[in-house]
Amino acid sequence: MTELTRMPEPYKMKVVEPIRLIPREDREKAIKEAGLNQFLLQAEDVFIDLLTDSGTGAMSQDQWAGMMIGDESYAGSRNFYNLQRSVEDVLGYKYFVPTHQGRGAENVLFPLIIKPGQYILGNYHFDTTKAHIELKGGRAINLIHQRAYDTASAHPFKGDIDLEKLEAFINEKGVEQIAFILMTVTCNSVGGQPVSMANLRSAYEMAQKYNLPIFLDAARFAENAYFIKQRESGYENKSIAEIVLETFSYSDGCTMSAKKDGLVNMGGMIGIRDNEELFKKVRQNVVPIEGFPTYGGLSGRDMEALARGLREVIEEDYLASRINQVQYLGERLKAAGIPIQEPVGGHAVFIDAKRFLPHIPQSEYPAQALCVELYLESGVRAVEVGTLLAGRDPETGEEIYPELDLLRLTIPRRVYTYNHMDWIVDGLKRIATRKDQIVGLKMVYEPEILRHFTARFAWVK
Ligand code: F0G
């Protein structure tokens, strides 16, 4: 990919939503009222919102048109069957049930396939995934390759699971202690880094060898496929559709948050390749938790939007534009000397706050301090993925200091333009010239669980 190239978006705008940069004094007031926690800001006080790429994307005219043919029948809605055809064509799965979002899928599937005490082995489990595993008595183990922790090393597939560690773990604990393997594509928690097809295939073969089920956490499956096409030899001439089908062929099923690559604002699913027994159990379990199996937490119109989104997201010009925009942001920050996780991932650029603000100790939440500064400087809302998010050790109550303290600039799909990317870079460049003056934070209110959402802070000194 050529450095710093802008690529025209393969769409034009028909409806626009105004956003406003409120004056600096108002931003100061807003962030202080929010206890220096950007989760507590009112969205209208934010100019560019990079909190998450989840459910924040823009739908196409075809998806909006589909909303009008929503069939809100309680059972057997036509949109369910449309979605079923998309799931079969795009993912190659015979069975699925819709859920309201990704964690709904985890909540329905996991109790059926985890026995208390069992281990669930993955490259790196997303937070809600880990939480649902633990709620069902399982133990979530991350076996990502060590290189993922070095933000400066530019490996093309930093989302790969370490196959040697995987096999060693299975042998050490014994197969009966393992519930299943879960491959997260792309791997959000280490920076939206892709997993190679070779790694997916080997993990699948290992699952076969030990007779273990293997699932995908498929939230960003299309972005992963695009990286495979760009970076893995043998795939340059394959279509994204073919790569996606091959990806899903190396799994027994998936949980999916459709709020990312489903290109919808709400939705998810459990997909099952061909295991009819498991599908029967899932269909039973979805009823009391999410809803009847032909809607499972979604309205008919939402299922229609998803049925169309699954087909749109594998269009190559869309993916090229999407990934290029994120790369452009990353490359410009890098050119300005701002340390980022490399290579740039699919859905976000991560700034390494420990390297950017070495004068702030990790106990004073450097990435969170930078989030506050970025909002004050340019009205941009980012999110901390570091010490604040990691929380405390449940046994000792001590703070956990993760290896990485990152600020995530998460880019919604089809929402912002390159001009917005430039605005973000310019703000960070101004901050870089006076970064030594940024002070750390101390927590003045700390909730017992999921503290990052509601904690309140004050500046140290
Ligand atoms: N798996 C992955 C890899 C995710 O990134 C997420 C959500 C989920 C599962 C849960 O899905 O939100 O639909 O229930 N990630 C969002 C984020 C919240 O900001 O990274 P959900």
Tab-separated table of C-alpha atoms and ligand atoms in Angstrom:
chain	number	residue	atom	x	y	z
A	1	MET	CA	0.000	0.000	0.000
A	2	THR	CA	1.404	3.401	-0.962
A	3	GLU	CA	2.109	5.610	1.993
A	4	LEU	CA	-0.224	8.489	2.773
A	5	THR	CA	-2.430	8.069	-0.317
A	6	ARG	CA	-6.011	9.153	-0.118
A	7	MET	CA	-8.447	6.896	-1.909
A	8	PRO	CA	-11.824	8.222	-3.091
A	9	GLU	CA	-14.653	6.609	-1.142
A	10	PRO	CA	-16.672	4.197	-3.347
A	11	TYR	CA	-19.912	5.925	-2.396
A	12	LYS	CA	-21.413	9.400	-2.325
A	13	MET	CA	-23.466	11.017	0.420
A	14	LYS	CA	-27.226	11.337	0.336
A	15	VAL	CA	-28.026	12.051	3.975
A	16	VAL	CA	-25.704	13.882	6.347
A	17	GLU	CA	-25.715	14.250	10.096
A	18	PRO	CA	-24.372	17.567	11.415
A	19	ILE	CA	-21.604	17.478	13.998
A	20	ARG	CA	-20.272	20.460	15.890
A	21	LEU	CA	-17.021	21.403	17.565
A	22	ILE	CA	-18.129	23.183	20.719
A	23	PRO	CA	-15.790	25.966	21.989
A	24	ARG	CA	-12.760	25.064	24.101
A	25	GLU	CA	-14.305	26.500	27.318
A	26	ASP	CA	-17.361	24.294	26.802
A	27	ARG	CA	-15.173	21.241	26.237
A	28	GLU	CA	-13.337	21.999	29.480
A	29	LYS	CA	-16.631	22.235	31.317
A	30	ALA	CA	-18.014	19.072	29.715
A	31	ILE	CA	-14.996	16.864	30.457
A	32	LYS	CA	-14.760	18.131	34.048
A	33	GLU	CA	-18.440	17.375	34.580
A	34	ALA	CA	-17.757	13.912	33.134
A	35	GLY	CA	-15.086	13.312	35.806
A	36	LEU	CA	-12.377	13.265	33.086
A	37	ASN	CA	-13.986	10.114	31.708
A	38	GLN	CA	-14.996	10.348	28.049
A	39	PHE	CA	-17.609	7.570	28.511
A	40	LEU	CA	-19.571	10.050	30.651
A	41	LEU	CA	-19.633	12.797	28.020
A	42	GLN	CA	-22.808	13.577	26.155
A	43	ALA	CA	-22.251	12.517	22.539
A	44	GLU	CA	-23.411	15.928	21.304
A	45	ASP	CA	-20.395	17.500	22.992
A	46	VAL	CA	-18.099	15.306	20.865
A	47	PHE	CA	-16.906	16.441	17.429
A	48	ILE	CA	-15.382	13.207	16.072
A	49	ASP	CA	-16.386	10.079	17.954
A	50	LEU	CA	-13.784	7.295	17.916
A	51	LEU	CA	-14.938	5.425	21.010
A	52	THR	CA	-15.759	2.307	19.009
A	53	ASP	CA	-16.410	0.902	15.542
A	54	SER	CA	-19.241	-1.175	17.006
A	55	GLY	CA	-22.728	-0.261	15.830
A	56	THR	CA	-21.480	3.186	14.788
A	57	GLY	CA	-21.273	2.621	11.027
A	58	ALA	CA	-23.431	4.069	8.249
A	59	MET	CA	-25.813	1.801	6.375
A	60	SER	CA	-26.155	1.914	2.580
A	61	GLN	CA	-29.240	2.959	0.627
A	62	ASP	CA	-29.842	-0.733	-0.099
A	63	GLN	CA	-29.844	-1.550	3.617
A	64	TRP	CA	-32.195	1.352	4.392
A	65	ALA	CA	-34.491	0.256	1.576
A	66	GLY	CA	-34.439	-3.233	3.109
A	67	MET	CA	-35.655	-1.805	6.418
A	68	MET	CA	-38.941	-0.935	4.691
A	69	ILE	CA	-39.644	-4.547	3.826
A	70	GLY	CA	-39.175	-5.678	7.404
A	71	ASP	CA	-41.687	-8.433	8.167
A	72	GLU	CA	-42.413	-8.210	11.880
A	73	SER	CA	-44.124	-11.585	12.152
A	74	TYR	CA	-43.271	-13.268	15.425
A	75	ALA	CA	-42.338	-16.519	13.708
A	76	GLY	CA	-40.974	-17.275	10.252
A	77	SER	CA	-40.390	-13.694	9.094
A	78	ARG	CA	-39.299	-13.439	5.450
A	79	ASN	CA	-36.246	-11.465	6.538
A	80	PHE	CA	-35.049	-14.423	8.587
A	81	TYR	CA	-34.937	-16.506	5.406
A	82	ASN	CA	-33.144	-13.727	3.534
A	83	LEU	CA	-30.586	-13.635	6.311
A	84	GLN	CA	-30.296	-17.410	6.199
A	85	ARG	CA	-29.428	-17.226	2.492
A	86	SER	CA	-26.741	-14.613	3.196
A	87	VAL	CA	-25.267	-16.723	5.987
A	88	GLU	CA	-25.169	-19.755	3.688
A	89	ASP	CA	-23.739	-17.896	0.695
A	90	VAL	CA	-21.225	-15.688	2.506
A	91	LEU	CA	-20.133	-17.803	5.476
A	92	GLY	CA	-20.928	-21.255	4.108
A	93	TYR	CA	-22.814	-22.267	7.258
A	94	LYS	CA	-25.933	-24.409	7.191
A	95	TYR	CA	-27.342	-23.237	10.534
A	96	PHE	CA	-27.595	-20.005	12.494
A	97	VAL	CA	-29.700	-18.130	15.018
A	98	PRO	CA	-29.861	-14.331	15.208
A	99	THR	CA	-29.005	-12.609	18.513
A	100	HIS	CA	-29.250	-8.990	19.572
A	101	GLN	CA	-25.459	-8.552	19.516
A	102	GLY	CA	-22.201	-10.453	19.990
A	103	ARG	CA	-22.423	-10.928	23.738
A	104	GLY	CA	-25.965	-12.287	23.312
A	105	ALA	CA	-24.486	-15.006	21.094
A	106	GLU	CA	-21.826	-15.781	23.716
A	107	ASN	CA	-24.452	-15.944	26.440
A	108	VAL	CA	-26.570	-18.486	24.535
A	109	LEU	CA	-23.787	-20.684	23.122
A	110	PHE	CA	-21.219	-20.895	25.907
A	111	PRO	CA	-23.251	-22.703	28.604
A	112	LEU	CA	-23.901	-25.467	26.038
A	113	ILE	CA	-20.236	-26.120	25.331
A	114	ILE	CA	-18.396	-25.284	28.570
A	115	LYS	CA	-18.219	-27.538	31.616
A	116	PRO	CA	-17.192	-25.708	34.797
A	117	GLY	CA	-13.427	-25.690	35.246
A	118	GLN	CA	-12.652	-26.246	31.559
A	119	TYR	CA	-10.223	-24.071	29.599
A	120	ILE	CA	-11.119	-22.104	26.483
A	121	LEU	CA	-8.028	-21.493	24.375
A	122	GLY	CA	-7.818	-18.550	22.026
A	123	ASN	CA	-5.456	-16.104	20.390
A	124	TYR	CA	-6.824	-13.305	22.607
A	125	HIS	CA	-10.357	-13.269	24.006
A	126	PHE	CA	-12.317	-10.013	23.837
A	127	ASP	CA	-13.462	-8.667	27.261
A	128	THR	CA	-17.139	-9.695	27.034
A	129	THR	CA	-16.098	-13.067	25.670
A	130	LYS	CA	-13.785	-13.619	28.637
A	131	ALA	CA	-16.558	-12.451	30.979
A	132	HIS	CA	-19.089	-14.910	29.507
A	133	ILE	CA	-16.576	-17.749	29.616
A	134	GLU	CA	-15.956	-17.024	33.304
A	135	LEU	CA	-19.678	-16.631	34.095
A	136	LYS	CA	-20.163	-20.161	32.761
A	137	GLY	CA	-17.347	-21.473	34.980
A	138	GLY	CA	-14.749	-21.669	32.212
A	139	ARG	CA	-11.213	-20.332	32.163
A	140	ALA	CA	-10.179	-18.061	29.307
A	141	ILE	CA	-6.576	-18.537	28.169
A	142	ASN	CA	-4.828	-16.241	25.660
A	143	LEU	CA	-2.131	-17.915	23.586
A	144	ILE	CA	-1.269	-15.131	21.166
A	145	HIS	CA	2.236	-15.163	19.742
A	146	GLN	CA	4.622	-13.138	21.909
A	147	ARG	CA	5.488	-10.756	19.047
A	148	ALA	CA	2.012	-9.180	19.364
A	149	TYR	CA	3.186	-7.436	22.551
A	150	ASP	CA	6.016	-5.584	20.827
A	151	THR	CA	4.287	-2.532	19.316
A	152	ALA	CA	7.298	-1.700	17.148
A	153	SER	CA	7.627	-5.104	15.431
A	154	ALA	CA	5.976	-5.124	12.007
A	155	HIS	CA	4.828	-8.731	11.495
A	156	PRO	CA	1.974	-9.081	8.941
A	157	PHE	CA	-0.140	-11.414	11.123
A	158	LYS	CA	0.219	-10.364	14.722
A	159	GLY	CA	-3.192	-11.903	15.518
A	160	ASP	CA	-1.878	-15.482	15.049
A	161	ILE	CA	-2.225	-17.947	17.887
A	162	ASP	CA	1.060	-19.530	19.036
A	163	LEU	CA	0.536	-23.109	17.804
A	164	GLU	CA	3.348	-24.539	19.913
A	165	LYS	CA	1.886	-23.025	23.064
A	166	LEU	CA	-1.552	-24.279	22.021
A	167	GLU	CA	-0.421	-27.864	21.617
A	168	ALA	CA	1.695	-27.745	24.776
A	169	PHE	CA	-1.295	-26.458	26.763
A	170	ILE	CA	-3.580	-29.217	25.455
A	171	ASN	CA	-1.000	-31.878	26.327
A	172	GLU	CA	-0.242	-30.431	29.731
A	173	LYS	CA	-3.870	-30.171	30.906
A	174	GLY	CA	-5.339	-33.060	28.919
A	175	VAL	CA	-7.980	-32.851	26.188
A	176	GLU	CA	-10.915	-33.411	28.552
A	177	GLN	CA	-9.960	-30.209	30.390
A	178	ILE	CA	-10.369	-28.131	27.214
A	179	ALA	CA	-13.857	-26.990	26.135
A	180	PHE	CA	-12.981	-25.527	22.746
A	181	ILE	CA	-10.625	-23.293	20.773
A	182	LEU	CA	-11.766	-19.769	19.850
A	183	MET	CA	-10.041	-17.771	17.125
A	184	THR	CA	-10.818	-14.035	17.166
A	185	VAL	CA	-10.575	-12.465	13.687
A	186	THR	CA	-9.252	-9.816	13.505
A	187	CYS	CA	-7.787	-9.843	16.997
A	188	ASN	CA	-9.260	-6.716	18.576
A	189	SER	CA	-7.443	-6.823	21.903
A	190	VAL	CA	-3.977	-6.693	20.339
A	191	GLY	CA	-4.811	-3.867	17.943
A	192	GLY	CA	-7.162	-5.275	15.303
A	193	GLN	CA	-4.342	-7.469	14.011
A	194	PRO	CA	-5.186	-10.117	11.410
A	195	VAL	CA	-4.864	-13.893	11.679
A	196	SER	CA	-3.314	-15.642	8.675
A	197	MET	CA	-5.101	-18.393	6.772
A	198	ALA	CA	-2.146	-20.682	7.481
A	199	ASN	CA	-2.675	-20.137	11.202
A	200	LEU	CA	-6.443	-20.687	10.965
A	201	ARG	CA	-5.862	-23.895	9.012
A	202	SER	CA	-3.240	-25.206	11.444
A	203	ALA	CA	-5.412	-24.409	14.458
A	204	TYR	CA	-8.271	-26.271	12.768
A	205	GLU	CA	-6.046	-29.268	12.057
A	206	MET	CA	-4.934	-29.290	15.665
A	207	ALA	CA	-8.553	-29.186	16.812
A	208	GLN	CA	-9.263	-32.172	14.537
A	209	LYS	CA	-6.251	-34.060	15.862
A	210	TYR	CA	-7.412	-33.690	19.471
A	211	ASN	CA	-11.111	-33.915	18.636
A	212	LEU	CA	-11.826	-30.445	20.021
A	213	PRO	CA	-14.453	-28.036	18.697
A	214	ILE	CA	-13.113	-24.828	17.162
A	215	PHE	CA	-15.086	-21.606	16.811
A	216	LEU	CA	-14.494	-18.174	15.358
A	217	ASP	CA	-15.235	-14.881	17.092
A	218	ALA	CA	-16.034	-13.422	13.696
A	219	ALA	CA	-16.799	-9.749	14.447
A	220	ARG	CA	-14.293	-8.466	11.842
A	221	PHE	CA	-14.112	-11.423	9.461
A	222	ALA	CA	-14.164	-9.348	6.254
A	223	GLU	CA	-11.344	-7.036	7.350
A	224	ASN	CA	-9.333	-10.152	8.231
A	225	ALA	CA	-9.987	-11.574	4.754
A	226	TYR	CA	-8.805	-8.345	3.146
A	227	PHE	CA	-5.492	-8.523	5.039
A	228	ILE	CA	-5.050	-12.148	3.936
A	229	LYS	CA	-5.511	-11.080	0.330
A	230	GLN	CA	-3.011	-8.239	0.768
A	231	ARG	CA	-0.372	-10.043	2.785
A	232	GLU	CA	-0.497	-13.834	2.450
A	233	SER	CA	1.119	-15.470	-0.534
A	234	GLY	CA	-1.243	-17.622	-2.576
A	235	TYR	CA	-4.246	-15.387	-1.848
A	236	GLU	CA	-3.491	-12.317	-3.969
A	237	ASN	CA	-5.690	-13.537	-6.825
A	238	LYS	CA	-8.523	-14.972	-4.749
A	239	SER	CA	-11.727	-13.011	-4.239
A	240	ILE	CA	-12.701	-11.826	-0.764
A	241	ALA	CA	-15.766	-14.084	-1.048
A	242	GLU	CA	-13.523	-17.118	-1.564
A	243	ILE	CA	-11.215	-16.131	1.295
A	244	VAL	CA	-14.180	-15.642	3.642
A	245	LEU	CA	-15.584	-19.065	2.732
A	246	GLU	CA	-12.211	-20.689	3.356
A	247	THR	CA	-11.895	-18.857	6.705
A	248	PHE	CA	-15.225	-20.208	7.934
A	249	SER	CA	-14.460	-23.681	6.572
A	250	TYR	CA	-11.836	-23.963	9.334
A	251	SER	CA	-14.440	-23.742	12.080
A	252	ASP	CA	-17.333	-25.673	13.571
A	253	GLY	CA	-19.243	-22.479	14.200
A	254	CYS	CA	-18.980	-18.853	15.235
A	255	THR	CA	-20.251	-16.138	17.473
A	256	MET	CA	-20.553	-12.837	15.666
A	257	SER	CA	-21.115	-9.273	16.704
A	258	ALA	CA	-22.717	-8.008	13.486
A	259	LYS	CA	-22.253	-4.415	14.688
A	260	LYS	CA	-18.855	-4.431	13.007
A	261	ASP	CA	-18.565	-6.284	9.693
A	262	GLY	CA	-22.302	-6.939	9.524
A	263	LEU	CA	-22.524	-3.194	8.755
A	264	VAL	CA	-25.518	-2.748	11.060
A	265	ASN	CA	-26.127	-0.692	14.180
A	266	MET	CA	-27.440	-3.655	16.175
A	267	GLY	CA	-27.243	-7.396	15.638
A	268	GLY	CA	-25.347	-10.617	16.078
A	269	MET	CA	-25.579	-14.344	15.532
A	270	ILE	CA	-24.452	-17.841	16.378
A	271	GLY	CA	-23.453	-19.699	13.229
A	272	ILE	CA	-23.004	-23.477	13.039
A	273	ARG	CA	-21.395	-25.216	10.092
A	274	ASP	CA	-23.122	-28.610	10.102
A	275	ASN	CA	-23.480	-29.939	13.664
A	276	GLU	CA	-27.203	-30.542	13.829
A	277	GLU	CA	-27.153	-31.739	17.438
A	278	LEU	CA	-25.532	-28.530	18.630
A	279	PHE	CA	-27.885	-26.465	16.490
A	280	LYS	CA	-30.896	-28.109	18.158
A	281	LYS	CA	-29.534	-27.178	21.578
A	282	VAL	CA	-28.821	-23.615	20.488
A	283	ARG	CA	-32.352	-23.258	19.114
A	284	GLN	CA	-33.730	-24.332	22.468
A	285	ASN	CA	-31.465	-22.130	24.526
A	286	VAL	CA	-31.998	-19.000	22.458
A	287	VAL	CA	-35.731	-18.904	23.258
A	288	PRO	CA	-35.623	-17.952	26.957
A	289	ILE	CA	-32.589	-15.691	26.552
A	290	GLU	CA	-32.924	-13.819	23.248
A	291	GLY	CA	-36.193	-14.832	21.597
A	292	PHE	CA	-37.837	-17.235	19.184
A	293	PRO	CA	-35.228	-18.810	16.844
A	294	THR	CA	-36.410	-16.945	13.737
A	295	TYR	CA	-35.791	-13.539	15.290
A	296	GLY	CA	-33.594	-14.129	18.340
A	297	GLY	CA	-33.434	-10.555	19.582
A	298	LEU	CA	-33.771	-8.739	16.246
A	299	SER	CA	-36.710	-7.137	14.508
A	300	GLY	CA	-37.487	-8.222	10.956
A	301	ARG	CA	-36.123	-4.978	9.518
A	302	ASP	CA	-32.863	-5.403	11.412
A	303	MET	CA	-32.457	-8.919	10.023
A	304	GLU	CA	-32.975	-7.533	6.520
A	305	ALA	CA	-30.320	-4.845	7.017
A	306	LEU	CA	-27.914	-7.537	8.214
A	307	ALA	CA	-28.763	-9.878	5.337
A	308	ARG	CA	-27.694	-7.079	2.985
A	309	GLY	CA	-24.756	-5.902	5.091
A	310	LEU	CA	-23.135	-9.355	5.007
A	311	ARG	CA	-23.106	-9.237	1.221
A	312	GLU	CA	-21.871	-5.617	1.028
A	313	VAL	CA	-19.017	-6.019	3.445
A	314	ILE	CA	-17.192	-8.500	1.207
A	315	GLU	CA	-17.126	-6.063	-1.719
A	316	GLU	CA	-13.491	-5.413	-2.367
A	317	ASP	CA	-13.699	-1.700	-3.193
A	318	TYR	CA	-15.490	-1.093	0.112
A	319	LEU	CA	-12.829	-3.005	2.076
A	320	ALA	CA	-9.957	-1.313	0.216
A	321	SER	CA	-11.371	2.106	1.073
A	322	ARG	CA	-12.104	1.156	4.672
A	323	ILE	CA	-8.683	-0.299	5.410
A	324	ASN	CA	-6.882	2.448	3.501
A	325	GLN	CA	-8.497	5.151	5.600
A	326	VAL	CA	-7.333	3.534	8.832
A	327	GLN	CA	-3.839	2.967	7.381
A	328	TYR	CA	-3.698	6.602	6.268
A	329	LEU	CA	-4.418	7.809	9.774
A	330	GLY	CA	-1.754	5.474	11.188
A	331	GLU	CA	0.886	6.399	8.618
A	332	ARG	CA	0.387	10.127	9.153
A	333	LEU	CA	0.713	9.735	12.927
A	334	LYS	CA	3.830	7.654	12.469
A	335	ALA	CA	5.317	10.246	10.110
A	336	ALA	CA	4.705	12.827	12.855
A	337	GLY	CA	6.762	10.727	15.271
A	338	ILE	CA	3.803	9.561	17.348
A	339	PRO	CA	4.399	5.969	18.499
A	340	ILE	CA	1.669	3.577	17.342
A	341	GLN	CA	1.072	-0.169	17.361
A	342	GLU	CA	2.565	-1.468	14.123
A	343	PRO	CA	1.529	-2.490	11.603
A	344	VAL	CA	-1.754	-0.553	11.693
A	345	GLY	CA	-4.725	-2.867	12.299
A	346	GLY	CA	-8.071	-3.048	10.555
A	347	HIS	CA	-10.487	-0.990	12.621
A	348	ALA	CA	-8.343	1.321	14.722
A	349	VAL	CA	-5.014	3.004	15.279
A	350	PHE	CA	-3.532	2.458	18.728
A	351	ILE	CA	-1.164	5.026	20.235
A	352	ASP	CA	1.428	3.592	22.619
A	353	ALA	CA	0.975	5.963	25.563
A	354	LYS	CA	3.872	4.552	27.588
A	355	ARG	CA	6.224	5.500	24.743
A	356	PHE	CA	4.470	8.820	23.976
A	357	LEU	CA	4.232	10.043	27.593
A	358	PRO	CA	7.169	8.367	29.358
A	359	HIS	CA	7.029	10.955	32.168
A	360	ILE	CA	3.608	9.676	33.344
A	361	PRO	CA	3.902	6.487	35.434
A	362	GLN	CA	1.517	3.679	34.522
A	363	SER	CA	-0.188	4.115	37.905
A	364	GLU	CA	-1.353	7.535	36.637
A	365	TYR	CA	-3.081	6.123	33.518
A	366	PRO	CA	-1.074	7.722	30.680
A	367	ALA	CA	-3.458	6.638	27.881
A	368	GLN	CA	-6.484	7.936	29.790
A	369	ALA	CA	-4.674	11.249	30.414
A	370	LEU	CA	-4.057	11.448	26.661
A	371	CYS	CA	-7.752	10.746	25.933
A	372	VAL	CA	-8.678	13.756	28.070
A	373	GLU	CA	-6.056	15.945	26.404
A	374	LEU	CA	-7.196	14.912	22.918
A	375	TYR	CA	-10.792	15.784	23.700
A	376	LEU	CA	-9.764	19.177	25.083
A	377	GLU	CA	-7.524	19.894	22.103
A	378	SER	CA	-9.774	18.861	19.234
A	379	GLY	CA	-13.099	17.477	20.440
A	380	VAL	CA	-12.076	13.932	19.455
A	381	ARG	CA	-13.301	11.110	21.708
A	382	ALA	CA	-10.914	8.145	21.878
A	383	VAL	CA	-10.838	5.219	24.319
A	384	GLU	CA	-8.276	3.808	26.720
A	385	VAL	CA	-7.233	0.183	26.287
A	386	GLY	CA	-4.734	-0.199	29.079
A	387	THR	CA	-4.341	0.006	32.822
A	388	LEU	CA	-7.768	1.483	33.493
A	389	LEU	CA	-9.469	-1.226	31.424
A	390	ALA	CA	-7.366	-4.014	32.957
A	391	GLY	CA	-8.764	-3.292	36.442
A	392	ARG	CA	-7.629	-5.085	39.574
A	393	ASP	CA	-6.634	-8.631	40.373
A	394	PRO	CA	-9.851	-10.173	41.779
A	395	GLU	CA	-7.872	-12.128	44.396
A	396	THR	CA	-5.355	-9.561	45.681
A	397	GLY	CA	-7.209	-6.349	44.810
A	398	GLU	CA	-3.953	-4.973	43.388
A	399	GLU	CA	-3.891	-2.953	40.171
A	400	ILE	CA	-2.930	-5.021	37.137
A	401	TYR	CA	-0.286	-3.335	34.988
A	402	PRO	CA	-0.689	-4.713	31.457
A	403	GLU	CA	2.274	-4.656	29.083
A	404	LEU	CA	0.516	-2.143	26.853
A	405	ASP	CA	-1.183	1.122	27.777
A	406	LEU	CA	-2.889	2.205	24.579
A	407	LEU	CA	-5.188	4.928	23.313
A	408	ARG	CA	-7.515	3.503	20.644
A	409	LEU	CA	-8.679	5.705	17.770
A	410	THR	CA	-11.485	3.437	16.527
A	411	ILE	CA	-12.817	4.339	13.089
A	412	PRO	CA	-16.538	3.815	12.375
A	413	ARG	CA	-17.334	2.353	8.937
A	414	ARG	CA	-18.367	4.744	6.122
A	415	VAL	CA	-18.892	7.636	8.568
A	416	TYR	CA	-15.895	9.988	8.459
A	417	THR	CA	-13.735	11.261	5.594
A	418	TYR	CA	-10.016	11.845	5.143
A	419	ASN	CA	-10.558	15.439	6.276
A	420	HIS	CA	-11.633	14.107	9.651
A	421	MET	CA	-8.509	11.915	9.761
A	422	ASP	CA	-6.391	15.039	9.119
A	423	TRP	CA	-8.142	16.886	11.930
A	424	ILE	CA	-7.317	14.053	14.332
A	425	VAL	CA	-3.647	14.024	13.242
A	426	ASP	CA	-3.291	17.815	13.482
A	427	GLY	CA	-4.629	17.822	17.047
A	428	LEU	CA	-2.242	15.078	18.098
A	429	LYS	CA	0.677	16.896	16.451
A	430	ARG	CA	-0.079	20.035	18.474
A	431	ILE	CA	-0.267	17.923	21.612
A	432	ALA	CA	3.096	16.315	20.754
A	433	THR	CA	4.856	19.708	20.859
A	434	ARG	CA	3.880	20.216	24.503
A	435	LYS	CA	3.369	16.652	25.668
A	436	ASP	CA	5.766	17.017	28.614
A	437	GLN	CA	3.216	19.296	30.251
A	438	ILE	CA	0.461	16.661	30.253
A	439	VAL	CA	-0.079	15.432	33.780
A	440	GLY	CA	-1.269	12.029	34.950
A	441	LEU	CA	-4.596	11.158	36.569
A	442	LYS	CA	-5.728	9.724	39.862
A	443	MET	CA	-9.034	7.960	40.337
A	444	VAL	CA	-11.391	9.733	42.723
A	445	TYR	CA	-14.275	7.287	42.238
A	446	GLU	CA	-13.739	3.653	41.377
A	447	PRO	CA	-16.709	1.315	40.803
A	448	GLU	CA	-16.185	-2.341	41.712
A	449	ILE	CA	-16.790	-3.813	38.270
A	450	LEU	CA	-16.117	-2.565	34.726
A	451	ARG	CA	-14.562	0.515	36.229
A	452	HIS	CA	-13.556	2.178	32.952
A	453	PHE	CA	-17.181	2.991	32.093
A	454	THR	CA	-18.006	5.035	35.174
A	455	ALA	CA	-14.765	5.840	37.056
A	456	ARG	CA	-14.078	9.519	37.813
A	457	PHE	CA	-10.662	11.173	37.841
A	458	ALA	CA	-8.768	14.266	38.872
A	459	TRP	CA	-5.439	15.527	37.571
A	460	VAL	CA	-2.515	14.590	39.804
A	461	LYS	CA	-1.299	17.743	41.714
B	1	F0G	N1	-15.910	-9.996	20.089
B	1	F0G	C1	-15.100	-9.001	19.670
B	1	F0G	C2	-13.825	-9.335	18.987
B	1	F0G	C3	-15.476	-7.658	19.871
B	1	F0G	O1	-14.660	-6.681	19.455
B	1	F0G	C4	-16.705	-7.379	20.520
B	1	F0G	C5	-17.112	-5.988	20.776
B	1	F0G	C6	-17.513	-8.455	20.930
B	1	F0G	C7	-17.085	-9.753	20.703
B	1	F0G	C8	-18.826	-8.237	21.637
B	1	F0G	O2	-19.790	-7.849	20.729
B	1	F0G	O3	-20.456	-5.573	21.522
B	1	F0G	O4	-21.844	-6.852	19.870
B	1	F0G	O5	-21.755	-7.569	22.228
B	1	F0G	N2	-16.335	-4.990	20.669
B	1	F0G	C9	-16.677	-3.574	20.818
B	1	F0G	C10	-15.431	-2.732	20.799
B	1	F0G	C11	-17.569	-3.264	21.951
B	1	F0G	O6	-15.549	-1.507	21.053
B	1	F0G	O7	-14.344	-3.228	20.532
B	1	F0G	P1	-21.032	-6.911	21.121
